[in-house]
Coordinates of C-alpha atoms and ligand atoms in Angstrom, one line a residue:
Chain A
X1 CA 82.3 105.5 87.2
X2 CA 81.0 108.6 89.0
X3 CA 83.6 110.5 91.1
X4 CA 83.7 113.7 93.1
X5 CA 85.1 116.6 91.1
X6 CA 85.9 120.0 92.4
X7 CA 85.9 123.3 90.5
X8 CA 87.8 125.9 92.5
X9 CA 86.3 128.7 90.5
X10 CA 82.9 128.1 92.2
X11 CA 84.2 127.4 95.7
X12 CA 83.2 130.0 98.2
X13 CA 85.4 128.6 101.0
X14 CA 82.3 128.2 103.2
X15 CA 83.5 124.8 104.6
X16 CA 79.9 123.4 104.5
X17 CA 81.2 120.3 102.7
X18 CA 83.4 119.6 105.7
X19 CA 80.4 119.8 108.0
X20 CA 78.1 117.7 105.8
X21 CA 80.9 115.1 105.5
X22 CA 81.5 114.9 109.2
X23 CA 77.7 114.7 109.9
X24 CA 77.1 112.0 107.3
X25 CA 79.9 109.8 108.7
X26 CA 79.0 110.4 112.4
X27 CA 76.2 107.9 112.6
X28 CA 74.3 110.5 114.7
X29 CA 70.8 111.4 113.6
X30 CA 70.7 115.0 114.6
X31 CA 73.1 117.4 112.9
X32 CA 73.4 119.6 116.0
X33 CA 74.3 116.7 118.2
X34 CA 76.8 115.5 115.7
X35 CA 78.6 118.8 115.2
X36 CA 78.1 121.0 118.2
X37 CA 81.2 121.5 120.3
X38 CA 83.2 118.8 118.5
X39 CA 86.4 119.1 116.5
X40 CA 85.2 117.6 113.3
X41 CA 87.4 115.3 111.3
X42 CA 85.9 115.5 107.8
X43 CA 87.2 113.4 104.9
X44 CA 87.0 116.3 102.6
X45 CA 89.0 119.4 103.5
X46 CA 89.2 122.9 102.2
X47 CA 92.5 124.4 101.3
X48 CA 92.4 128.2 101.2
X49 CA 94.8 131.0 100.5
X50 CA 93.8 134.6 100.0
X51 CA 91.0 134.5 97.4
X52 CA 91.5 130.9 96.3
X53 CA 89.8 127.9 98.0
X54 CA 89.0 124.4 97.0
X55 CA 88.0 121.1 98.6
X56 CA 90.2 118.0 98.5
X57 CA 89.0 114.5 99.0
X58 CA 90.0 111.1 97.7
X59 CA 90.4 111.0 93.9
X60 CA 89.7 107.3 93.8
X61 CA 92.8 106.9 91.5
X62 CA 92.8 104.3 88.8
X63 CA 96.2 103.1 90.1
X64 CA 95.8 103.8 93.8
X65 CA 99.2 104.0 95.5
X66 CA 97.5 103.9 98.9
X67 CA 95.9 100.5 98.1
X68 CA 99.0 99.0 96.6
X69 CA 101.2 100.2 99.5
X70 CA 98.8 99.3 102.3
X71 CA 100.8 97.0 104.6
X72 CA 97.8 95.5 106.3
X73 CA 95.4 94.9 103.4
X74 CA 92.9 97.3 104.9
X75 CA 92.6 99.5 101.8
X76 CA 91.0 97.9 98.8
X77 CA 89.5 99.0 95.5
X78 CA 86.3 97.5 94.2
X79 CA 84.5 98.7 91.1
X80 CA 86.7 101.8 91.3
X81 CA 85.8 102.8 94.8
X82 CA 88.6 102.8 97.4
X83 CA 87.5 101.9 100.9
X84 CA 89.2 101.1 104.2
X85 CA 88.4 98.3 106.5
X86 CA 88.7 99.9 110.0
X87 CA 89.0 96.5 111.5
X88 CA 92.2 95.7 109.7
X89 CA 93.8 99.1 109.7
X90 CA 96.5 99.5 112.4
X91 CA 97.2 103.2 111.8
X92 CA 100.7 102.8 110.4
X93 CA 100.3 105.9 108.1
X94 CA 101.8 104.2 105.0
X95 CA 98.8 105.5 103.1
X96 CA 99.6 109.0 104.3
X97 CA 103.0 108.5 102.9
X98 CA 101.7 107.2 99.6
X99 CA 98.7 109.4 98.7
X100 CA 99.7 112.2 96.3
X101 CA 96.7 114.3 97.3
X102 CA 97.0 114.1 101.0
X103 CA 93.5 112.7 101.1
X104 CA 93.8 110.0 103.8
X105 CA 93.8 111.1 107.4
X106 CA 93.5 109.7 110.9
X107 CA 90.0 109.2 112.4
X108 CA 89.1 109.6 116.0
X109 CA 90.0 106.0 116.7
X110 CA 93.6 105.9 115.6
X111 CA 92.9 104.1 112.4
X112 CA 92.7 105.9 109.1
X113 CA 89.7 107.3 107.2
X114 CA 89.0 108.6 103.8
X115 CA 86.2 109.5 101.4
X116 CA 84.3 106.5 100.3
X117 CA 81.8 108.4 98.2
X118 CA 79.2 108.0 100.8
X119 CA 78.7 104.4 99.7
X120 CA 77.8 103.6 103.3
X121 CA 75.5 106.6 103.6
X122 CA 73.2 105.9 100.7
X123 CA 73.2 107.7 97.4
X124 CA 74.8 111.0 96.5
X125 CA 77.9 112.1 98.6
X126 CA 76.9 114.5 101.4
X127 CA 79.5 117.1 100.5
X128 CA 78.0 117.3 96.9
X129 CA 74.5 117.6 98.2
X130 CA 75.5 120.3 100.7
X131 CA 77.6 122.4 98.4
X132 CA 75.6 125.5 97.9
X133 CA 77.5 126.8 94.8
X134 CA 77.9 123.5 93.0
X135 CA 81.7 123.7 93.3
X136 CA 81.7 120.0 94.1
X137 CA 79.9 117.6 91.8
X138 CA 79.4 113.9 91.5
X139 CA 79.5 112.7 87.9
X140 CA 81.1 110.6 85.2
X141 CA 84.0 112.1 83.4
Chain B
X1 CA 99.5 78.9 80.3
X2 CA 100.7 77.9 83.7
X3 CA 101.9 80.4 86.2
X4 CA 104.0 79.5 89.3
X5 CA 104.8 81.9 92.1
X6 CA 107.3 81.2 94.8
X7 CA 106.4 83.2 97.9
X8 CA 103.0 84.0 99.4
X9 CA 103.5 87.5 100.7
X10 CA 103.2 91.0 99.3
X11 CA 105.1 90.4 96.0
X12 CA 103.4 87.1 95.4
X13 CA 100.0 88.4 96.1
X14 CA 100.7 91.5 93.9
X15 CA 101.6 89.1 91.1
X16 CA 98.3 87.2 91.4
X17 CA 96.4 90.5 91.2
X18 CA 98.5 91.6 88.3
X19 CA 97.9 88.4 86.4
X20 CA 94.2 88.4 87.1
X21 CA 93.9 91.9 85.8
X22 CA 94.6 90.4 82.4
X23 CA 94.2 86.7 82.5
X24 CA 91.1 85.5 84.4
X25 CA 91.4 81.8 83.9
X26 CA 94.8 80.1 83.5
X27 CA 96.2 78.2 86.4
X28 CA 98.2 80.0 89.1
X29 CA 100.2 77.9 91.6
X30 CA 101.6 79.6 94.7
X31 CA 104.2 77.8 96.8
X32 CA 105.1 79.0 100.3
X33 CA 107.3 77.4 102.9
X34 CA 105.2 79.1 105.6
X35 CA 102.1 77.4 106.9
X36 CA 99.7 80.3 107.0
X37 CA 97.2 82.0 104.7
X38 CA 98.9 85.1 103.3
X39 CA 99.4 87.5 106.2
X40 CA 100.8 91.0 106.5
X41 CA 104.4 90.6 107.6
X42 CA 104.8 94.1 109.1
X43 CA 101.9 93.5 111.4
X44 CA 103.6 90.8 113.5
X45 CA 104.6 93.5 115.9
X46 CA 101.0 94.9 116.1
X47 CA 99.9 91.3 116.7
X48 CA 102.0 91.1 119.9
X49 CA 100.7 94.4 121.1
X50 CA 97.1 93.3 120.5
X51 CA 96.4 95.9 117.9
X52 CA 95.4 93.1 115.5
X53 CA 94.9 89.4 115.6
X54 CA 95.7 86.4 113.4
X55 CA 92.4 86.8 111.5
X56 CA 92.4 90.5 111.0
X57 CA 96.1 90.5 109.9
X58 CA 95.4 88.3 106.9
X59 CA 96.8 90.3 103.9
X60 CA 93.9 89.1 101.8
X61 CA 90.5 87.6 102.7
X62 CA 90.0 83.8 103.3
X63 CA 88.4 83.3 99.8
X64 CA 91.3 85.0 98.0
X65 CA 92.8 81.9 96.5
X66 CA 89.5 80.5 95.5
X67 CA 88.3 83.7 94.0
X68 CA 91.5 84.1 92.1
X69 CA 91.7 80.4 91.0
X70 CA 94.9 79.8 92.7
X71 CA 96.4 76.5 93.8
X72 CA 98.1 77.2 97.1
X73 CA 100.8 74.8 98.4
X74 CA 101.7 75.8 102.0
X75 CA 104.5 74.4 104.1
X76 CA 106.3 73.6 100.9
X77 CA 109.7 74.7 100.0
X78 CA 111.0 75.1 96.5
X79 CA 114.4 73.5 96.4
X80 CA 115.4 74.2 92.8
X81 CA 114.4 75.6 89.5
X82 CA 115.1 73.8 86.3
X83 CA 115.0 76.6 83.7
X84 CA 115.6 74.3 80.8
X85 CA 112.8 71.9 81.5
X86 CA 110.8 74.8 83.0
X87 CA 109.9 73.1 86.3
X88 CA 110.4 73.8 90.0
X89 CA 111.1 71.0 92.5
X90 CA 109.9 71.0 96.1
X91 CA 110.9 69.4 99.4
X92 CA 107.8 67.3 99.0
X93 CA 109.3 65.7 96.0
X94 CA 106.9 67.3 93.6
X95 CA 108.0 68.6 90.2
X96 CA 105.8 71.5 89.1
X97 CA 105.9 72.8 85.5
X98 CA 105.7 76.5 84.7
X99 CA 105.4 78.6 81.6
X100 CA 106.0 81.8 83.6
X101 CA 107.6 81.8 87.0
X102 CA 107.8 84.5 89.7
X103 CA 110.5 84.4 92.4
X104 CA 109.1 86.3 95.3
X105 CA 111.2 84.7 98.0
X106 CA 111.7 87.8 100.1
X107 CA 114.4 88.1 102.7
X108 CA 115.6 86.4 105.9
X109 CA 117.1 87.6 109.1
X110 CA 120.8 87.9 109.0
X111 CA 122.5 86.4 112.1
X112 CA 126.2 87.4 112.3
X113 CA 128.6 84.8 113.8
X114 CA 128.8 86.3 117.3
X115 CA 131.4 84.8 119.6
X116 CA 129.7 82.4 122.0
X117 CA 126.3 82.7 120.4
X118 CA 126.0 78.9 120.7
X119 CA 126.2 79.2 124.5
X120 CA 123.0 81.2 124.5
X121 CA 120.2 78.6 125.1
X122 CA 117.9 80.3 122.6
X123 CA 117.7 83.4 120.5
X124 CA 114.9 84.9 118.4
X125 CA 114.7 86.7 115.1
X126 CA 111.6 88.8 114.1
X127 CA 110.5 88.2 110.5
X128 CA 107.7 85.8 110.5
X129 CA 104.4 85.1 112.2
X130 CA 105.9 82.0 113.8
X131 CA 108.8 84.1 115.1
X132 CA 106.3 86.5 116.7
X133 CA 104.4 83.7 118.3
X134 CA 107.5 82.1 119.7
X135 CA 108.7 85.4 121.1
X136 CA 105.3 86.1 122.7
X137 CA 105.6 82.7 124.4
X138 CA 109.0 83.4 125.8
X139 CA 108.6 87.0 127.0
X140 CA 107.0 87.2 130.5
X141 CA 106.0 90.1 132.6
X142 CA 109.2 92.0 133.3
X143 CA 111.5 89.7 131.3
X144 CA 114.9 91.3 130.6
X145 CA 115.0 91.8 126.8
X146 CA 118.2 92.3 124.8
X147 CA 117.7 93.4 121.2
X148 CA 120.7 93.6 118.8
X149 CA 119.8 96.1 116.1
X150 CA 118.2 99.5 116.4
X151 CA 116.7 99.5 112.9
X152 CA 113.0 99.4 112.1
X153 CA 112.5 95.7 112.8
X154 CA 114.4 95.9 116.1
X155 CA 112.5 98.9 117.3
X156 CA 109.1 97.7 116.2
X157 CA 109.8 94.5 118.0
X158 CA 110.8 96.5 121.1
X159 CA 107.7 98.5 120.9
X160 CA 105.5 95.4 120.8
X161 CA 107.1 94.1 124.0
X162 CA 106.9 97.3 125.8
X163 CA 103.4 96.6 127.2
X164 CA 104.8 93.5 128.9
X165 CA 108.1 94.6 130.2
X166 CA 110.0 97.8 130.6
X167 CA 113.4 96.1 130.8
X168 CA 114.4 96.5 127.2
X169 CA 118.0 97.2 126.1
X170 CA 118.8 97.8 122.4
X171 CA 122.3 97.8 121.0
X172 CA 123.5 98.9 117.6
X173 CA 126.9 99.1 116.0
X174 CA 125.8 102.4 114.5
X175 CA 126.1 105.6 116.6
X176 CA 122.4 106.4 116.0
X177 CA 119.1 104.6 116.1
X178 CA 117.3 103.8 112.8
X179 CA 120.6 104.3 110.9
X180 CA 119.0 103.4 107.5
X181 CA 116.0 105.7 107.8
X182 CA 117.1 108.8 109.8
X183 CA 120.0 111.1 110.0
X184 CA 121.8 112.0 113.2
X185 CA 119.6 114.9 114.2
X186 CA 116.3 113.2 113.6
X187 CA 117.5 110.0 115.1
X188 CA 118.3 111.8 118.4
X189 CA 114.8 113.2 118.6
X190 CA 113.3 109.7 118.2
X191 CA 115.9 108.3 120.6
X192 CA 115.0 110.8 123.3
X193 CA 111.3 110.0 122.9
X194 CA 112.0 106.3 123.2
X195 CA 114.3 106.7 126.2
X196 CA 111.5 108.7 127.9
X197 CA 109.3 105.7 127.4
X198 CA 111.9 103.5 129.1
X199 CA 114.1 102.0 126.4
X200 CA 117.8 101.8 127.0
X201 CA 120.1 102.2 124.1
X202 CA 123.7 101.1 123.7
X203 CA 124.9 102.7 120.5
X204 CA 128.2 102.4 118.7
X205 CA 128.6 99.2 120.6
X206 CA 128.4 95.5 119.9
X207 CA 128.7 92.1 121.5
X208 CA 132.3 90.9 122.2
X209 CA 131.1 87.6 123.4
X210 CA 128.1 85.8 124.8
X211 CA 128.4 83.6 127.9
X212 CA 125.1 82.0 128.3
X213 CA 122.5 84.6 129.1
X214 CA 125.1 87.3 129.5
X215 CA 126.5 89.6 126.8
X216 CA 129.9 91.2 127.2
X217 CA 130.0 94.3 125.1
X218 CA 133.0 95.8 123.3
X219 CA 132.6 98.8 125.5
X220 CA 133.2 96.7 128.6
X221 CA 129.6 96.8 129.7
X222 CA 127.8 93.6 130.6
X223 CA 124.2 92.8 129.9
X224 CA 122.2 90.0 131.6
X225 CA 119.1 89.0 129.7
X226 CA 116.3 86.6 129.6
X227 CA 115.4 86.9 126.0
X228 CA 117.8 87.7 123.1
X229 CA 116.5 89.0 119.8
X230 CA 118.8 89.5 116.8
X231 CA 117.6 92.1 114.3
X232 CA 120.7 93.4 112.7
X233 CA 119.4 93.2 109.2
X234 CA 118.0 91.1 106.4
X235 CA 119.5 89.2 103.5
X236 CA 117.6 88.6 100.2
X237 CA 116.8 85.0 99.3
X238 CA 118.5 84.8 96.0
X239 CA 119.9 81.3 96.0
X240 CA 117.3 79.7 93.7
X241 CA 118.1 82.1 90.9
X242 CA 121.8 82.2 91.5
X243 CA 122.0 78.4 91.3
X244 CA 120.8 78.4 87.7
X245 CA 123.1 81.3 86.6
X246 CA 120.7 84.2 86.9
X247 CA 122.2 87.6 87.4
X248 CA 122.5 88.3 91.1
X249 CA 124.3 91.1 92.9
X250 CA 123.3 91.7 96.5
X251 CA 119.7 91.0 95.3
X252 CA 118.3 89.4 92.2
X253 CA 118.9 91.7 89.3
X254 CA 115.6 92.7 87.4
X255 CA 114.7 95.1 84.7
X256 CA 111.9 97.6 84.6
X257 CA 109.5 94.8 83.6
X258 CA 110.6 92.8 86.7
X259 CA 112.3 90.2 84.4
X260 CA 115.4 88.5 85.7
X261 CA 118.2 87.7 83.3
X262 CA 116.6 84.4 82.6
X263 CA 113.7 83.9 80.1
X264 CA 110.3 83.5 81.6
X265 CA 111.6 84.0 85.1
X266 CA 110.5 87.1 86.9
X267 CA 111.4 88.4 90.4
X268 CA 109.9 90.9 92.7
X269 CA 110.1 92.2 96.3
X270 CA 112.7 92.0 99.0
X271 CA 114.7 89.3 97.1
X272 CA 115.5 91.8 94.3
X273 CA 117.5 95.0 93.8
X274 CA 115.6 98.1 92.7
X275 CA 116.7 101.2 90.9
X276 CA 116.1 104.1 93.4
X277 CA 115.2 107.1 91.3
X278 CA 115.8 109.6 94.1
X279 CA 119.5 108.8 94.3
X280 CA 120.1 107.2 90.9
X281 CA 121.5 104.1 92.4
X282 CA 120.6 100.4 92.5
X283 CA 119.9 99.2 96.0
X284 CA 117.8 96.8 97.9
X285 CA 114.5 98.4 98.9
X286 CA 113.0 96.0 101.4
X287 CA 109.7 97.7 101.8
X288 CA 106.2 96.4 101.3
X289 CA 104.8 98.9 98.8
X290 CA 107.8 98.2 96.5
X291 CA 107.2 94.4 96.8
X292 CA 103.5 94.7 95.9
X293 CA 104.0 97.0 93.0
X294 CA 106.9 95.0 91.5
X295 CA 104.9 91.8 92.0
X296 CA 101.8 93.3 90.3
X297 CA 104.0 94.6 87.4
X298 CA 105.6 91.2 87.0
X299 CA 102.2 89.6 87.0
X300 CA 100.8 91.8 84.3
X301 CA 103.9 91.1 82.1
X302 CA 103.7 87.3 82.8
X303 CA 100.1 87.5 81.5
X304 CA 101.3 89.2 78.3
X305 CA 100.9 92.9 79.0
X306 CA 103.7 95.5 78.8
X307 CA 104.0 97.0 82.2
X308 CA 106.9 99.0 83.5
X309 CA 107.8 100.0 87.1
X310 CA 110.4 102.7 87.2
X311 CA 109.5 104.8 90.2
X312 CA 111.0 103.0 93.1
X313 CA 112.2 105.1 96.1
X314 CA 113.0 104.2 99.6
X315 CA 110.1 105.3 101.8
X316 CA 108.7 104.5 105.2
X317 CA 106.0 105.4 107.7
X318 CA 106.3 104.2 111.2
X319 CA 105.0 105.1 114.6
X320 CA 107.0 104.2 117.7
X321 CA 105.2 104.5 121.0
X322 CA 103.1 107.3 119.9
X323 CA 105.5 109.3 117.8
X324 CA 105.0 109.2 114.1
X325 CA 107.7 109.6 111.4
X326 CA 107.5 109.5 107.6
X327 CA 110.6 109.4 105.5
X328 CA 111.2 109.1 101.7
X329 CA 113.9 109.4 99.1
X330 CA 117.6 110.2 99.7
X331 CA 119.1 112.7 102.0
X332 CA 121.3 114.6 99.6
X333 CA 121.6 118.2 98.4
X334 CA 120.5 121.3 100.2
X335 CA 118.6 120.8 103.5
X336 CA 115.6 122.9 104.4
X337 CA 114.5 122.6 108.0
X338 CA 111.1 123.5 109.3
X339 CA 110.4 123.2 113.0
X340 CA 107.3 123.7 115.0
X341 CA 106.2 122.8 118.5
X342 CA 105.4 119.2 117.7
X343 CA 107.1 118.6 114.4
X344 CA 110.6 118.4 113.0
X345 CA 110.9 118.3 109.2
X346 CA 113.8 118.2 106.8
X347 CA 113.4 118.6 103.0
X348 CA 116.3 117.7 100.8
X349 CA 116.6 119.6 97.5
X350 CA 118.9 118.9 94.6
X351 CA 118.9 120.1 91.0
X352 CA 115.6 121.8 91.3
X353 CA 113.9 118.6 92.7
X354 CA 112.9 117.4 96.0
X355 CA 114.9 114.2 96.5
X356 CA 114.1 113.3 100.0
X357 CA 112.4 114.2 103.3
X358 CA 112.1 113.3 106.9
X359 CA 109.1 114.3 109.1
X360 CA 108.8 113.5 112.8
X361 CA 105.6 114.5 114.5
X362 CA 102.8 115.9 112.4
X363 CA 103.1 113.8 109.2
X364 CA 99.7 114.6 107.7
X365 CA 99.6 114.8 103.9
X366 CA 103.2 113.8 103.5
X367 CA 102.3 111.9 100.4
X368 CA 102.3 115.2 98.5
X369 CA 106.0 115.4 99.1
X370 CA 106.5 111.7 98.1
X371 CA 104.8 112.5 94.8
X372 CA 107.2 115.4 94.2
X373 CA 110.1 112.9 94.5
X374 CA 108.4 110.1 92.5
X375 CA 107.4 112.5 89.7
X376 CA 110.6 114.5 89.8
X377 CA 108.5 117.6 89.8
X378 CA 110.7 120.7 88.9
X379 CA 110.4 122.8 92.1
X380 CA 110.4 126.1 90.1
X381 CA 107.0 124.9 88.7
X382 CA 105.4 125.1 92.1
X383 CA 105.4 127.5 95.1
X384 CA 108.2 125.9 97.0
X385 CA 108.0 128.3 100.0
X386 CA 104.3 127.4 100.5
X387 CA 104.8 123.6 100.2
X388 CA 107.9 123.7 102.4
X389 CA 105.8 125.1 105.2
X390 CA 103.0 122.4 104.7
X391 CA 102.3 119.8 102.1
X392 CA 99.4 121.3 100.1
X393 CA 97.9 121.3 96.6
X394 CA 97.7 125.1 96.7
X395 CA 101.4 125.2 95.9
X396 CA 100.7 123.8 92.4
X397 CA 99.6 125.8 89.4
X398 CA 95.9 126.3 88.8
X399 CA 96.2 124.1 85.7
X400 CA 97.7 121.3 87.8
X401 CA 95.1 121.6 90.5
X402 CA 92.3 121.5 87.8
X403 CA 93.9 118.2 86.6
X404 CA 94.2 116.7 90.1
X405 CA 90.7 117.6 91.2
X406 CA 88.8 117.7 88.0
X407 CA 89.9 114.7 86.0
X408 CA 90.3 111.0 86.4
X409 CA 93.7 110.4 87.8
Ligands
FAD1 C1 108.7 93.3 111.7 C2 108.7 93.9 110.3 C3 108.1 95.1 110.2 C4 108.1 95.7 108.9 N1 107.5 96.9 108.7 C5 107.4 97.4 107.5 C6 106.7 98.7 107.3 O1 106.3 99.3 108.3 N2 106.6 99.2 106.1 C7 107.1 98.5 105.0 O2 107.0 99.0 103.9 N3 107.8 97.3 105.1 C8 107.9 96.8 106.4 N4 108.5 95.5 106.5 C9 109.1 94.9 105.3 C10 108.0 94.1 104.6 O3 107.5 93.2 105.4 C11 108.7 93.5 103.3 O4 109.2 94.4 102.5 C12 107.7 92.7 102.5 O5 107.1 91.7 103.3 C13 108.3 92.0 101.3 O6 107.4 91.2 100.7 P1 108.0 90.0 99.8 O7 106.8 89.4 99.2 O8 109.0 90.5 98.8 O9 108.8 89.0 100.7 P2 108.4 88.3 102.1 O10 107.3 89.0 102.8 O11 109.7 88.1 102.8 O12 107.8 86.9 101.7 C14 108.6 85.9 101.0 C15 108.0 84.6 101.3 O13 108.6 83.6 100.5 C16 108.9 82.4 101.3 N5 110.0 81.7 100.7 C17 111.3 82.0 100.6 N6 112.0 81.1 100.0 C18 111.1 80.1 99.6 C19 111.2 78.9 98.9 N7 112.4 78.4 98.5 N8 110.1 78.1 98.8 C20 108.9 78.5 99.2 N9 108.7 79.7 99.9 C21 109.8 80.5 100.1 C22 109.2 83.0 102.6 O14 109.1 82.1 103.7 C23 108.2 84.1 102.7 O15 107.0 83.6 103.2 C24 108.6 95.0 107.8 C25 109.2 93.7 108.0 C26 109.2 93.1 109.2 C27 109.8 91.8 109.4

């Protein structure tokens, strides 16, 4: 299956992926309205230190500890894609405890959120489309 | 092939999914003495608070049994296993044959023989959906609640009643709250937070005698209550396996394949003992992730695969009235403390490995620490100072990062 892969060699640390992610998941039509004066909570996040930077988002693990450990049954894996049912999540943070990559985080609504490969947003993940240096790709490996 | 699973909770469901990973067709029978569709046990406190409801707290969707070709027998108790004839008997006088059996009977509330407990008109325990509904029914606006046990179950129960009543007293024999998950220092932070929210604690104290709806404490204090909840601990349901000579210590003894000492009988979840790799000891780890993973591992093996689970560690994530905490592993070795305005963190390092941690406050990305414990990562292979400050992948080598972010994991 296609996943998001990151090559830190090409990452400029520009944070555009974070903005595209937040916009894509905001359900707001206009980018300015979605992002202006808001603290964004993207599902992909840049780590940076001196000259190194890279983006981290859900790896869609083959043996996902977040799904297996989810106490509510909100996290599921289907055809390799891990998604969260916001209706079922109670925000217990067991997935935060479980994820080896630190890729699950709270949303604005108390429940958790994570990268779902833009399956709800149609087509190619927004972070990949928006990455100007192709440091983030969506492909089969 | 005929699979039978006793228990319809995390371990039992894990087993179904493990079996169906490999065997799509053969019959699975699940037997449960509870009446409900599989539900998420830890959510019973969230149910009382209104953060979920009976429908949303289902652990798997309504069509789960159908989609997985399971026969489900609810409100049915297994009374014995005949391991020679390979059958289980139920309280409905059925005899059900199995080729492979999973015992996923979980645990039950332990109620110590308190003096005078029989003079209390009614007391509650807090383990099952029915317990939660009964409690909800009994607790009124401003009821005086007395909870014995300041462990996770007692405190989650207290939290769930907090919106109805502020009259909540919690007693524990231990001198700190959450004695099994926190150390003294961290427990006092959480205790202070909960006291600010209105809880009253009576620690290092216990009930001398009950006289109706009054508890006389060993300390000499007297507590008048409307509702009594006993949450001092849980005991694994091991009797079925013990009765047929299976190896049982405090929990059912299983190996890395989740096999019991008896052929074709597996066990998983709260009814078993696990090998805790963070402390190198065998102990009961009554936590849901462990139950699911053991159940899934057992299921795969029951269906003929060769699956091993050897990464069990104690771990927990809990929020209590707005304050989050995440803990994992064992609290042994050299302690590193990191404090900030809103966060208190302790990392425990032994023999070049992270063996445990406690974080109260900002718990984001804590799973990166959990992975260090599970994988026994040598700390000299990462930048420990960096990761001590904050869990981050930057602390790993470039090669490791390339693996994490550039390959299928
Ligand atoms: C209030 C509360 C909060 C919790 N919070 C957390 C949390 O935040 N995180 C966490 O990791 N864990 C938590 N836990 C623990 C978690 O619920 C358990 O670890 C998990 O449910 C274990 O799953 P299991 O399948 O092994 O057993 P159980 O969930 O105990 O299920 C066993 C089932 O088998 C049935 N059964 C037993 N004997 C028989 C028989 N003879 N015949 C038929 N059926 C039988 C039982 O009635 C039960 O339905 C919490 C528990 C409680 C009570």
